[in-house]
Amino acid sequence: MAEHLHLIKPRSGQPPTGLVMTDTAADILRSVQLVAEEPGTLTMVAGIPGIGKSETILRYTQNNPETILLNIVAGEGRIWDLASAFMERLEMGVPNSRRLREDRQRIAEAIGPDRVVILDEAQYLATFNPRGGANFDAFEWVGAMAEEGCFSVVFCGDLALDKTISSVPQLRRRMVRPVVIRSVPKGDVVAFAASHGVTDPAMTDALVAVAKRLGGIADVKRALVHAAKRAGDNSIAPADLKAALLYLGLAPQGGANA
């Protein structure tokens, strides 16, 4: 019971900020850098939720300000929606549904060669007819635009994206070093734990168990941040981590084993 009432002590030092260079983050950045060096190419980053895909992509964009990052929203994945998003970002007005081919060429020219375009949550580019059947035209529209404009494209999304890309053979063939992440590597958890000063094997194993659940590495990060607050100016102790897991509802049934 005392652990439930554990007071959070003020911490003078802030927890680590910024991107933790996990194996997964390095793998993603390697593929993005590769297409950046080969204008007109495509790649895909597809993975489970909470693995750090969007955070890694965002960091790349921040470090490479010429990159264009668009977040695709569910229900807004049609070609016209995509053209609208591009034209709004590039301050080109609004597209005309009767001349999307011309608008595609104008967008490609405005983006210019040698740049990288990243489409996050790209699984939403696949639209579905209420009467049945899927429509992948937006993917091919982007692919054609990249080829014409000689810029590179990164499609980033969940595992549904991998299935979608596989359904469009002509697009899959153009993918350079696609990355598909189906589980959280233990090394990623170890890297996040180490960034908070946690190296104890038992504590790391407890965090690995957390990562295997739905929240992935995002829950690991949340647990470490909360444990650091509890530790105050001290290093995170097993009791701090156990209390954090209990408080956040991340402990396995019967309590955390940290």
PDB file of C-alpha atoms in Angstrom:
ATOM      1  CA  MET A   1       0.000   0.000   0.000  1.00  0.00           C
ATOM      2  CA  ALA A   2       2.887   2.340   0.778  1.00  0.00           C
ATOM      3  CA  GLU A   3       3.984   2.071  -2.846  1.00  0.00           C
ATOM      4  CA  HIS A   4       0.603   3.326  -3.998  1.00  0.00           C
ATOM      5  CA  LEU A   5       1.044   6.402  -1.786  1.00  0.00           C
ATOM      6  CA  HIS A   6       4.670   6.981  -2.835  1.00  0.00           C
ATOM      7  CA  LEU A   7       5.143  10.752  -3.053  1.00  0.00           C
ATOM      8  CA  ILE A   8       6.502  12.226  -6.280  1.00  0.00           C
ATOM      9  CA  LYS A   9       9.565  14.244  -5.327  1.00  0.00           C
ATOM     10  CA  PRO A  10      10.455  17.356  -7.326  1.00  0.00           C
ATOM     11  CA  ARG A  11      13.281  16.703  -9.769  1.00  0.00           C
ATOM     12  CA  SER A  12      15.871  19.411 -10.371  1.00  0.00           C
ATOM     13  CA  GLY A  13      17.222  17.782 -13.534  1.00  0.00           C
ATOM     14  CA  GLN A  14      14.884  17.260 -16.462  1.00  0.00           C
ATOM     15  CA  PRO A  15      14.496  13.765 -17.944  1.00  0.00           C
ATOM     16  CA  PRO A  16      16.268  13.247 -21.281  1.00  0.00           C
ATOM     17  CA  THR A  17      14.570  14.852 -24.254  1.00  0.00           C
ATOM     18  CA  GLY A  18      14.889  14.330 -27.980  1.00  0.00           C
ATOM     19  CA  LEU A  19      15.097  11.209 -30.078  1.00  0.00           C
ATOM     20  CA  VAL A  20      16.634   8.118 -28.484  1.00  0.00           C
ATOM     21  CA  MET A  21      18.617   6.431 -31.241  1.00  0.00           C
ATOM     22  CA  THR A  22      17.208   2.935 -30.994  1.00  0.00           C
ATOM     23  CA  ASP A  23      17.905   0.182 -33.525  1.00  0.00           C
ATOM     24  CA  THR A  24      14.469   0.870 -35.012  1.00  0.00           C
ATOM     25  CA  ALA A  25      15.073   4.614 -35.331  1.00  0.00           C
ATOM     26  CA  ALA A  26      18.440   3.979 -36.981  1.00  0.00           C
ATOM     27  CA  ASP A  27      16.838   1.506 -39.384  1.00  0.00           C
ATOM     28  CA  ILE A  28      14.139   4.009 -40.370  1.00  0.00           C
ATOM     29  CA  LEU A  29      16.605   6.854 -40.841  1.00  0.00           C
ATOM     30  CA  ARG A  30      18.857   4.655 -42.985  1.00  0.00           C
ATOM     31  CA  SER A  31      16.039   4.057 -45.465  1.00  0.00           C
ATOM     32  CA  VAL A  32      14.959   7.706 -45.500  1.00  0.00           C
ATOM     33  CA  GLN A  33      18.540   8.816 -46.083  1.00  0.00           C
ATOM     34  CA  LEU A  34      18.913   6.285 -48.870  1.00  0.00           C
ATOM     35  CA  VAL A  35      15.960   7.611 -50.867  1.00  0.00           C
ATOM     36  CA  ALA A  36      17.112  11.162 -50.143  1.00  0.00           C
ATOM     37  CA  GLU A  37      20.346  10.298 -51.916  1.00  0.00           C
ATOM     38  CA  GLU A  38      18.504   8.756 -54.884  1.00  0.00           C
ATOM     39  CA  PRO A  39      15.974  11.326 -56.162  1.00  0.00           C
ATOM     40  CA  GLY A  40      12.759   9.904 -57.551  1.00  0.00           C
ATOM     41  CA  THR A  41      12.776   6.774 -55.387  1.00  0.00           C
ATOM     42  CA  LEU A  42      10.205   5.530 -52.878  1.00  0.00           C
ATOM     43  CA  THR A  43      10.373   3.750 -49.559  1.00  0.00           C
ATOM     44  CA  MET A  44       7.951   2.559 -46.888  1.00  0.00           C
ATOM     45  CA  VAL A  45       8.064   2.539 -43.095  1.00  0.00           C
ATOM     46  CA  ALA A  46       5.290   0.334 -41.720  1.00  0.00           C
ATOM     47  CA  GLY A  47       5.041  -0.829 -38.145  1.00  0.00           C
ATOM     48  CA  ILE A  48       3.089  -1.490 -35.005  1.00  0.00           C
ATOM     49  CA  PRO A  49       1.797   1.479 -32.977  1.00  0.00           C
ATOM     50  CA  GLY A  50       4.068   3.004 -30.370  1.00  0.00           C
ATOM     51  CA  ILE A  51       7.371   1.999 -31.980  1.00  0.00           C
ATOM     52  CA  GLY A  52       8.528   5.580 -32.604  1.00  0.00           C
ATOM     53  CA  LYS A  53       7.937   5.871 -36.361  1.00  0.00           C
ATOM     54  CA  SER A  54       6.369   9.324 -36.344  1.00  0.00           C
ATOM     55  CA  GLU A  55       8.851  10.660 -33.790  1.00  0.00           C
ATOM     56  CA  THR A  56      11.780   9.485 -35.924  1.00  0.00           C
ATOM     57  CA  ILE A  57      10.254  10.938 -39.088  1.00  0.00           C
ATOM     58  CA  LEU A  58       9.591  14.234 -37.337  1.00  0.00           C
ATOM     59  CA  ARG A  59      13.190  14.444 -36.146  1.00  0.00           C
ATOM     60  CA  TYR A  60      14.420  13.842 -39.710  1.00  0.00           C
ATOM     61  CA  THR A  61      12.150  16.628 -40.929  1.00  0.00           C
ATOM     62  CA  GLN A  62      13.399  19.019 -38.248  1.00  0.00           C
ATOM     63  CA  ASN A  63      16.987  18.295 -39.233  1.00  0.00           C
ATOM     64  CA  ASN A  64      16.205  18.607 -42.951  1.00  0.00           C
ATOM     65  CA  PRO A  65      13.917  21.647 -43.313  1.00  0.00           C
ATOM     66  CA  GLU A  66      13.521  21.200 -47.080  1.00  0.00           C
ATOM     67  CA  THR A  67      11.561  18.013 -46.381  1.00  0.00           C
ATOM     68  CA  ILE A  68       7.779  18.185 -46.857  1.00  0.00           C
ATOM     69  CA  LEU A  69       5.849  16.285 -44.182  1.00  0.00           C
ATOM     70  CA  LEU A  70       2.128  15.705 -44.608  1.00  0.00           C
ATOM     71  CA  ASN A  71      -0.064  13.855 -42.095  1.00  0.00           C
ATOM     72  CA  ILE A  72      -2.858  11.968 -43.815  1.00  0.00           C
ATOM     73  CA  VAL A  73      -6.171  11.949 -41.953  1.00  0.00           C
ATOM     74  CA  ALA A  74      -8.688   9.103 -42.065  1.00  0.00           C
ATOM     75  CA  GLY A  75     -11.352   9.844 -44.659  1.00  0.00           C
ATOM     76  CA  GLU A  76      -9.107  12.322 -46.491  1.00  0.00           C
ATOM     77  CA  GLY A  77      -7.027   9.984 -48.619  1.00  0.00           C
ATOM     78  CA  ARG A  78      -8.490  10.611 -52.072  1.00  0.00           C
ATOM     79  CA  ILE A  79      -6.381  12.124 -54.834  1.00  0.00           C
ATOM     80  CA  TRP A  80      -8.271  15.413 -54.560  1.00  0.00           C
ATOM     81  CA  ASP A  81      -7.655  15.523 -50.788  1.00  0.00           C
ATOM     82  CA  LEU A  82      -3.970  14.837 -51.315  1.00  0.00           C
ATOM     83  CA  ALA A  83      -3.698  17.470 -54.049  1.00  0.00           C
ATOM     84  CA  SER A  84      -5.423  19.944 -51.717  1.00  0.00           C
ATOM     85  CA  ALA A  85      -2.961  19.219 -48.921  1.00  0.00           C
ATOM     86  CA  PHE A  86       0.031  19.675 -51.209  1.00  0.00           C
ATOM     87  CA  MET A  87      -1.305  22.862 -52.770  1.00  0.00           C
ATOM     88  CA  GLU A  88      -2.169  24.355 -49.393  1.00  0.00           C
ATOM     89  CA  ARG A  89       1.334  23.593 -48.086  1.00  0.00           C
ATOM     90  CA  LEU A  90       2.902  25.071 -51.225  1.00  0.00           C
ATOM     91  CA  GLU A  91       0.537  28.077 -51.261  1.00  0.00           C
ATOM     92  CA  MET A  92      -0.819  27.197 -54.704  1.00  0.00           C
ATOM     93  CA  GLY A  93      -4.530  27.676 -54.105  1.00  0.00           C
ATOM     94  CA  VAL A  94      -6.956  24.777 -54.489  1.00  0.00           C
ATOM     95  CA  PRO A  95      -6.988  21.945 -57.042  1.00  0.00           C
ATOM     96  CA  ASN A  96      -9.506  21.587 -59.826  1.00  0.00           C
ATOM     97  CA  SER A  97     -11.097  18.141 -59.975  1.00  0.00           C
ATOM     98  CA  ARG A  98     -11.341  18.479 -63.767  1.00  0.00           C
ATOM     99  CA  ARG A  99      -7.606  18.980 -64.264  1.00  0.00           C
ATOM    100  CA  LEU A 100      -5.895  16.896 -61.605  1.00  0.00           C
ATOM    101  CA  ARG A 101      -3.296  15.760 -64.114  1.00  0.00           C
ATOM    102  CA  GLU A 102      -2.227  19.354 -64.712  1.00  0.00           C
ATOM    103  CA  ASP A 103      -2.328  20.064 -60.979  1.00  0.00           C
ATOM    104  CA  ARG A 104      -0.123  17.033 -60.347  1.00  0.00           C
ATOM    105  CA  GLN A 105       2.456  18.423 -62.758  1.00  0.00           C
ATOM    106  CA  ARG A 106       2.263  21.858 -61.133  1.00  0.00           C
ATOM    107  CA  ILE A 107       2.726  20.350 -57.676  1.00  0.00           C
ATOM    108  CA  ALA A 108       5.696  18.292 -58.857  1.00  0.00           C
ATOM    109  CA  GLU A 109       7.302  21.409 -60.319  1.00  0.00           C
ATOM    110  CA  ALA A 110       6.651  23.372 -57.116  1.00  0.00           C
ATOM    111  CA  ILE A 111       8.180  20.659 -54.931  1.00  0.00           C
ATOM    112  CA  GLY A 112      11.225  20.568 -57.162  1.00  0.00           C
ATOM    113  CA  PRO A 113      13.877  17.885 -57.644  1.00  0.00           C
ATOM    114  CA  ASP A 114      16.017  16.271 -54.948  1.00  0.00           C
ATOM    115  CA  ARG A 115      13.595  16.909 -52.078  1.00  0.00           C
ATOM    116  CA  VAL A 116      11.981  14.338 -49.805  1.00  0.00           C
ATOM    117  CA  VAL A 117       8.218  14.128 -49.250  1.00  0.00           C
ATOM    118  CA  ILE A 118       7.039  12.136 -46.220  1.00  0.00           C
ATOM    119  CA  LEU A 119       3.427  11.019 -45.926  1.00  0.00           C
ATOM    120  CA  ASP A 120       2.668   9.945 -42.345  1.00  0.00           C
ATOM    121  CA  GLU A 121      -0.363   7.740 -41.582  1.00  0.00           C
ATOM    122  CA  ALA A 122      -0.182   6.827 -45.264  1.00  0.00           C
ATOM    123  CA  GLN A 123      -2.429   3.791 -44.761  1.00  0.00           C
ATOM    124  CA  TYR A 124      -5.305   6.259 -45.086  1.00  0.00           C
ATOM    125  CA  LEU A 125      -4.419   6.820 -48.747  1.00  0.00           C
ATOM    126  CA  ALA A 126      -6.177   3.516 -49.386  1.00  0.00           C
ATOM    127  CA  THR A 127      -9.889   4.282 -49.752  1.00  0.00           C
ATOM    128  CA  PHE A 128     -12.730   1.792 -49.876  1.00  0.00           C
ATOM    129  CA  ASN A 129     -15.889   1.764 -51.934  1.00  0.00           C
ATOM    130  CA  PRO A 130     -19.022   1.131 -49.821  1.00  0.00           C
ATOM    131  CA  ARG A 131     -20.023  -1.431 -52.441  1.00  0.00           C
ATOM    132  CA  GLY A 132     -16.762  -3.297 -51.964  1.00  0.00           C
ATOM    133  CA  GLY A 133     -13.252  -3.042 -53.284  1.00  0.00           C
ATOM    134  CA  ALA A 134     -10.265  -0.888 -52.449  1.00  0.00           C
ATOM    135  CA  ASN A 135      -8.915   2.114 -54.302  1.00  0.00           C
ATOM    136  CA  PHE A 136      -5.155   2.659 -54.296  1.00  0.00           C
ATOM    137  CA  ASP A 137      -5.094   5.429 -56.908  1.00  0.00           C
ATOM    138  CA  ALA A 138      -3.655   8.014 -54.506  1.00  0.00           C
ATOM    139  CA  PHE A 139      -0.521   5.908 -54.026  1.00  0.00           C
ATOM    140  CA  GLU A 140       0.042   5.654 -57.756  1.00  0.00           C
ATOM    141  CA  TRP A 141      -0.733   9.363 -58.177  1.00  0.00           C
ATOM    142  CA  VAL A 142       2.030  10.218 -55.708  1.00  0.00           C
ATOM    143  CA  GLY A 143       4.381   7.704 -57.305  1.00  0.00           C
ATOM    144  CA  ALA A 144       3.853   9.210 -60.754  1.00  0.00           C
ATOM    145  CA  MET A 145       4.367  12.715 -59.374  1.00  0.00           C
ATOM    146  CA  ALA A 146       7.624  11.695 -57.670  1.00  0.00           C
ATOM    147  CA  GLU A 147       8.934  10.208 -60.892  1.00  0.00           C
ATOM    148  CA  GLU A 148       7.997  13.294 -62.912  1.00  0.00           C
ATOM    149  CA  GLY A 149       9.341  15.734 -60.325  1.00  0.00           C
ATOM    150  CA  CYS A 150      12.446  13.668 -59.447  1.00  0.00           C
ATOM    151  CA  PHE A 151      11.824  13.885 -55.698  1.00  0.00           C
ATOM    152  CA  SER A 152      11.674  11.032 -53.199  1.00  0.00           C
ATOM    153  CA  VAL A 153       8.721   9.811 -51.162  1.00  0.00           C
ATOM    154  CA  VAL A 154       8.485   8.032 -47.821  1.00  0.00           C
ATOM    155  CA  PHE A 155       5.157   6.330 -47.042  1.00  0.00           C
ATOM    156  CA  CYS A 156       4.906   5.892 -43.256  1.00  0.00           C
ATOM    157  CA  GLY A 157       2.089   4.136 -41.416  1.00  0.00           C
ATOM    158  CA  ASP A 158       0.834   1.102 -39.544  1.00  0.00           C
ATOM    159  CA  LEU A 159       1.033  -2.512 -40.673  1.00  0.00           C
ATOM    160  CA  ALA A 160      -2.018  -2.038 -42.912  1.00  0.00           C
ATOM    161  CA  LEU A 161       0.267   0.059 -45.105  1.00  0.00           C
ATOM    162  CA  ASP A 162       2.482  -2.951 -45.799  1.00  0.00           C
ATOM    163  CA  LYS A 163      -0.553  -4.948 -46.967  1.00  0.00           C
ATOM    164  CA  THR A 164      -1.680  -2.070 -49.160  1.00  0.00           C
ATOM    165  CA  ILE A 165       1.697  -1.574 -50.815  1.00  0.00           C
ATOM    166  CA  SER A 166       1.884  -5.325 -51.442  1.00  0.00           C
ATOM    167  CA  SER A 167      -1.458  -5.035 -53.260  1.00  0.00           C
ATOM    168  CA  VAL A 168       0.073  -2.643 -55.785  1.00  0.00           C
ATOM    169  CA  PRO A 169       2.924  -4.632 -57.399  1.00  0.00           C
ATOM    170  CA  GLN A 170       4.125  -1.792 -59.613  1.00  0.00           C
ATOM    171  CA  LEU A 171       4.521   0.356 -56.496  1.00  0.00           C
ATOM    172  CA  ARG A 172       6.128  -2.394 -54.391  1.00  0.00           C
ATOM    173  CA  ARG A 173       8.782  -2.939 -57.053  1.00  0.00           C
ATOM    174  CA  ARG A 174       9.859   0.690 -56.753  1.00  0.00           C
ATOM    175  CA  MET A 175      10.361   0.533 -52.987  1.00  0.00           C
ATOM    176  CA  VAL A 176      13.956   0.998 -51.853  1.00  0.00           C
ATOM    177  CA  ARG A 177      14.795  -0.763 -48.596  1.00  0.00           C
ATOM    178  CA  PRO A 178      11.282  -0.783 -47.068  1.00  0.00           C
ATOM    179  CA  VAL A 179      11.136  -1.116 -43.280  1.00  0.00           C
ATOM    180  CA  VAL A 180       8.467  -3.292 -41.636  1.00  0.00           C
ATOM    181  CA  ILE A 181       8.386  -3.471 -37.820  1.00  0.00           C
ATOM    182  CA  ARG A 182       6.155  -6.187 -36.376  1.00  0.00           C
ATOM    183  CA  SER A 183       7.386  -6.193 -32.772  1.00  0.00           C
ATOM    184  CA  VAL A 184       9.436  -4.057 -30.375  1.00  0.00           C
ATOM    185  CA  PRO A 185      13.080  -5.188 -30.357  1.00  0.00           C
ATOM    186  CA  LYS A 186      14.513  -5.721 -26.882  1.00  0.00           C
ATOM    187  CA  GLY A 187      17.418  -3.481 -27.879  1.00  0.00           C
ATOM    188  CA  ASP A 188      15.011  -0.549 -28.286  1.00  0.00           C
ATOM    189  CA  VAL A 189      13.761  -1.004 -24.729  1.00  0.00           C
ATOM    190  CA  VAL A 190      17.315  -1.301 -23.417  1.00  0.00           C
ATOM    191  CA  ALA A 191      18.235   1.965 -25.191  1.00  0.00           C
ATOM    192  CA  PHE A 192      15.263   3.846 -23.719  1.00  0.00           C
ATOM    193  CA  ALA A 193      15.961   2.447 -20.245  1.00  0.00           C
ATOM    194  CA  ALA A 194      19.639   3.409 -20.477  1.00  0.00           C
ATOM    195  CA  SER A 195      18.690   6.953 -21.522  1.00  0.00           C
ATOM    196  CA  HIS A 196      17.022   7.249 -18.099  1.00  0.00           C
ATOM    197  CA  GLY A 197      19.920   5.619 -16.263  1.00  0.00           C
ATOM    198  CA  VAL A 198      18.202   2.222 -15.914  1.00  0.00           C
ATOM    199  CA  THR A 199      20.507  -0.736 -16.610  1.00  0.00           C
ATOM    200  CA  ASP A 200      19.328  -3.256 -14.008  1.00  0.00           C
ATOM    201  CA  PRO A 201      18.389  -6.478 -15.877  1.00  0.00           C
ATOM    202  CA  ALA A 202      15.262  -7.128 -13.788  1.00  0.00           C
ATOM    203  CA  MET A 203      13.967  -3.602 -14.385  1.00  0.00           C
ATOM    204  CA  THR A 204      14.765  -3.847 -18.085  1.00  0.00           C
ATOM    205  CA  ASP A 205      12.939  -7.176 -18.328  1.00  0.00           C
ATOM    206  CA  ALA A 206       9.876  -5.586 -16.712  1.00  0.00           C
ATOM    207  CA  LEU A 207       9.962  -2.843 -19.355  1.00  0.00           C
ATOM    208  CA  VAL A 208      10.381  -5.394 -22.148  1.00  0.00           C
ATOM    209  CA  ALA A 209       7.179  -7.053 -20.922  1.00  0.00           C
ATOM    210  CA  VAL A 210       5.437  -3.649 -21.033  1.00  0.00           C
ATOM    211  CA  ALA A 211       6.656  -3.066 -24.603  1.00  0.00           C
ATOM    212  CA  LYS A 212       5.110  -6.327 -25.803  1.00  0.00           C
ATOM    213  CA  ARG A 213       1.638  -5.002 -25.056  1.00  0.00           C
ATOM    214  CA  LEU A 214      -0.429  -2.600 -27.146  1.00  0.00           C
ATOM    215  CA  GLY A 215       1.369   0.625 -26.200  1.00  0.00           C
ATOM    216  CA  GLY A 216       4.799  -0.555 -27.312  1.00  0.00           C
ATOM    217  CA  ILE A 217       7.776   1.701 -26.704  1.00  0.00           C
ATOM    218  CA  ALA A 218       5.436   4.617 -25.973  1.00  0.00           C
ATOM    219  CA  ASP A 219       4.344   2.921 -22.731  1.00  0.00           C
ATOM    220  CA  VAL A 220       7.977   2.213 -21.859  1.00  0.00           C
ATOM    221  CA  LYS A 221       8.750   5.901 -22.239  1.00  0.00           C
ATOM    222  CA  ARG A 222       5.705   6.854 -20.154  1.00  0.00           C
ATOM    223  CA  ALA A 223       6.734   4.465 -17.378  1.00  0.00           C
ATOM    224  CA  LEU A 224      10.300   5.760 -17.312  1.00  0.00           C
ATOM    225  CA  VAL A 225       9.227   9.401 -17.212  1.00  0.00           C
ATOM    226  CA  HIS A 226       6.836   8.722 -14.324  1.00  0.00           C
ATOM    227  CA  ALA A 227       9.445   6.659 -12.462  1.00  0.00           C
ATOM    228  CA  ALA A 228      11.973   9.478 -12.887  1.00  0.00           C
ATOM    229  CA  LYS A 229       9.514  11.935 -11.325  1.00  0.00           C
ATOM    230  CA  ARG A 230       9.109   9.614  -8.368  1.00  0.00           C
ATOM    231  CA  ALA A 231      12.859   9.227  -7.997  1.00  0.00           C
ATOM    232  CA  GLY A 232      13.381  12.988  -7.798  1.00  0.00           C
ATOM    233  CA  ASP A 233      17.107  13.754  -7.769  1.00  0.00           C
ATOM    234  CA  ASN A 234      17.992  10.095  -7.240  1.00  0.00           C
ATOM    235  CA  SER A 235      18.477   7.378  -9.827  1.00  0.00           C
ATOM    236  CA  ILE A 236      15.390   5.348 -10.694  1.00  0.00           C
ATOM    237  CA  ALA A 237      15.162   2.449  -8.256  1.00  0.00           C
ATOM    238  CA  PRO A 238      13.173  -0.783  -8.683  1.00  0.00           C
ATOM    239  CA  ALA A 239      10.536   0.558  -6.260  1.00  0.00           C
ATOM    240  CA  ASP A 240      10.134   3.710  -8.379  1.00  0.00           C
ATOM    241  CA  LEU A 241       9.576   1.706 -11.538  1.00  0.00           C
ATOM    242  CA  LYS A 242       7.213  -0.737  -9.828  1.00  0.00           C
ATOM    243  CA  ALA A 243       5.153   2.140  -8.421  1.00  0.00           C
ATOM    244  CA  ALA A 244       5.072   3.827 -11.824  1.00  0.00           C
ATOM    245  CA  LEU A 245       3.854   0.661 -13.553  1.00  0.00           C
ATOM    246  CA  LEU A 246       1.138   0.200 -10.939  1.00  0.00           C
ATOM    247  CA  TYR A 247       0.058   3.831 -11.122  1.00  0.00           C
ATOM    248  CA  LEU A 248      -0.118   3.790 -14.945  1.00  0.00           C
ATOM    249  CA  GLY A 249      -1.927   0.458 -15.054  1.00  0.00           C
ATOM    250  CA  LEU A 250       0.990  -1.148 -16.894  1.00  0.00           C
ATOM    251  CA  ALA A 251       1.922  -3.772 -14.325  1.00  0.00           C
ATOM    252  CA  PRO A 252       1.036  -7.388 -15.177  1.00  0.00           C
ATOM    253  CA  GLN A 253      -1.684  -9.046 -13.131  1.00  0.00           C
ATOM    254  CA  GLY A 254      -0.243  -9.716  -9.710  1.00  0.00           C
ATOM    255  CA  GLY A 255       2.090  -6.707  -9.744  1.00  0.00           C
ATOM    256  CA  ALA A 256       5.279  -5.626 -11.482  1.00  0.00           C
ATOM    257  CA  ASN A 257       8.311  -7.858 -11.203  1.00  0.00           C
ATOM    258  CA  ALA A 258      10.842  -5.029 -11.199  1.00  0.00           C
TER     259      ALA A 258
END
